[in-house]
Amino acid sequence: MLNFLNQLFGRHPERVKANVEIYTWQTCPYCIRAKMLLSWKGVKFTEYKIDGDAAARDKMAERANGSRSVPQIFINNQHIGGCDELYQLDTKVQLDSLLASEPEFS
């Protein structure tokens, strides 16, 4: 049944190979919205809940080129941006190809 629904809605969770990380606050509506899109696409992501954790927020900002707002999203260690940027990638039909790419290990 799930495979039928995935086909019906054009979802392809079996194609997701990327390592996805997202920094969030629990009650942030943009974080919730970003996680909903990722979940809809079948992405298993690593979530860093940084509510009130200044050290974790500093680490996020260092990775995100100084951005301190949440969410901050990384796909295969590449900084994507926040919720708006994630949805823009999806609208431009670029998100699925990023999610299908294998992570590079060094």
Coordinates of C-alpha atoms in Angstrom, one line a residue:
M1 CA 0.0 0.0 0.0
L2 CA 2.8 2.4 0.9
N3 CA 4.6 1.8 -2.4
F4 CA 1.3 2.6 -4.2
L5 CA 1.0 5.9 -2.3
N6 CA 4.6 6.7 -3.0
Q7 CA 4.0 6.2 -6.7
L8 CA 0.8 8.1 -6.7
F9 CA 2.4 11.1 -5.1
G10 CA 5.7 10.9 -6.9
R11 CA 7.7 10.1 -3.8
H12 CA 10.9 8.1 -4.2
P13 CA 12.4 7.4 -0.7
E14 CA 14.5 4.6 -2.1
R15 CA 16.5 7.1 -4.1
V16 CA 17.6 9.1 -1.1
K17 CA 21.2 8.4 -0.4
A18 CA 22.4 11.8 1.0
N19 CA 23.5 12.5 4.5
V20 CA 21.1 15.2 5.7
E21 CA 21.6 17.2 8.9
I22 CA 19.3 19.9 10.3
Y23 CA 19.7 22.2 13.3
T24 CA 16.4 23.1 14.9
W25 CA 14.5 24.6 17.8
Q26 CA 11.6 22.4 19.0
T27 CA 8.9 25.1 18.6
C28 CA 10.2 26.8 15.5
P29 CA 7.6 26.8 12.8
Y30 CA 10.2 27.0 10.0
C31 CA 12.0 24.0 11.5
I32 CA 8.8 22.0 11.7
R33 CA 8.0 22.9 8.0
A34 CA 11.5 21.9 6.8
K35 CA 11.3 18.6 8.7
M36 CA 7.9 18.0 7.2
L37 CA 9.2 18.4 3.6
L38 CA 12.2 16.1 4.3
S39 CA 10.0 13.5 6.0
W40 CA 7.5 13.7 3.0
K41 CA 10.4 12.9 0.7
G42 CA 11.4 9.9 2.9
V43 CA 14.6 11.4 4.1
K44 CA 16.1 10.0 7.3
F45 CA 17.9 13.1 8.7
T46 CA 20.0 13.8 11.7
E47 CA 18.4 16.5 13.9
Y48 CA 20.4 18.6 16.3
K49 CA 18.0 20.3 18.7
I50 CA 19.8 23.3 20.0
D51 CA 17.1 24.9 22.1
G52 CA 19.0 27.2 24.6
D53 CA 22.4 25.6 23.9
A54 CA 24.7 28.5 23.1
A55 CA 27.7 26.2 22.4
A56 CA 25.7 24.2 19.9
R57 CA 24.4 27.3 18.2
D58 CA 27.9 28.6 17.9
K59 CA 29.0 25.3 16.3
M60 CA 26.0 25.6 13.9
A61 CA 26.9 29.2 13.0
E62 CA 30.5 28.2 12.3
R63 CA 29.3 25.5 9.9
A64 CA 26.6 27.8 8.4
N65 CA 29.0 30.7 7.4
G66 CA 27.8 32.8 10.4
S67 CA 24.0 32.2 10.0
R68 CA 22.5 31.9 13.5
S69 CA 18.8 31.5 12.6
V70 CA 17.2 28.1 12.6
P71 CA 16.8 25.8 10.8
Q72 CA 20.1 25.4 9.2
I73 CA 20.2 22.5 6.8
F74 CA 23.2 20.5 5.4
I75 CA 23.1 17.9 2.6
N76 CA 26.3 15.9 2.4
N77 CA 28.0 18.5 4.5
Q78 CA 27.1 21.3 2.0
H79 CA 25.2 24.2 3.6
I80 CA 21.8 24.5 2.0
G81 CA 20.5 27.3 4.2
G82 CA 17.1 27.4 6.0
C83 CA 13.6 26.4 5.3
D84 CA 13.0 28.9 2.5
E85 CA 16.1 27.8 0.6
L86 CA 15.1 24.1 1.1
Y87 CA 11.6 24.8 -0.4
Q88 CA 13.2 26.9 -3.3
L89 CA 15.4 23.9 -4.2
D90 CA 12.3 21.7 -4.2
T91 CA 10.3 24.2 -6.4
K92 CA 13.2 24.4 -8.9
V93 CA 13.3 20.5 -9.0
Q94 CA 16.9 20.5 -7.6
L95 CA 16.3 19.0 -4.2
D96 CA 15.7 15.4 -5.3
S97 CA 19.0 15.2 -7.2
L98 CA 20.8 16.6 -4.1
L99 CA 19.1 14.0 -1.9
A100 CA 20.0 11.2 -4.4
S101 CA 23.7 12.0 -4.3
E102 CA 26.0 9.7 -2.2
P103 CA 27.9 11.4 0.6
E104 CA 31.6 11.8 -0.1
F105 CA 33.9 10.3 2.6
S106 CA 37.4 11.5 2.9

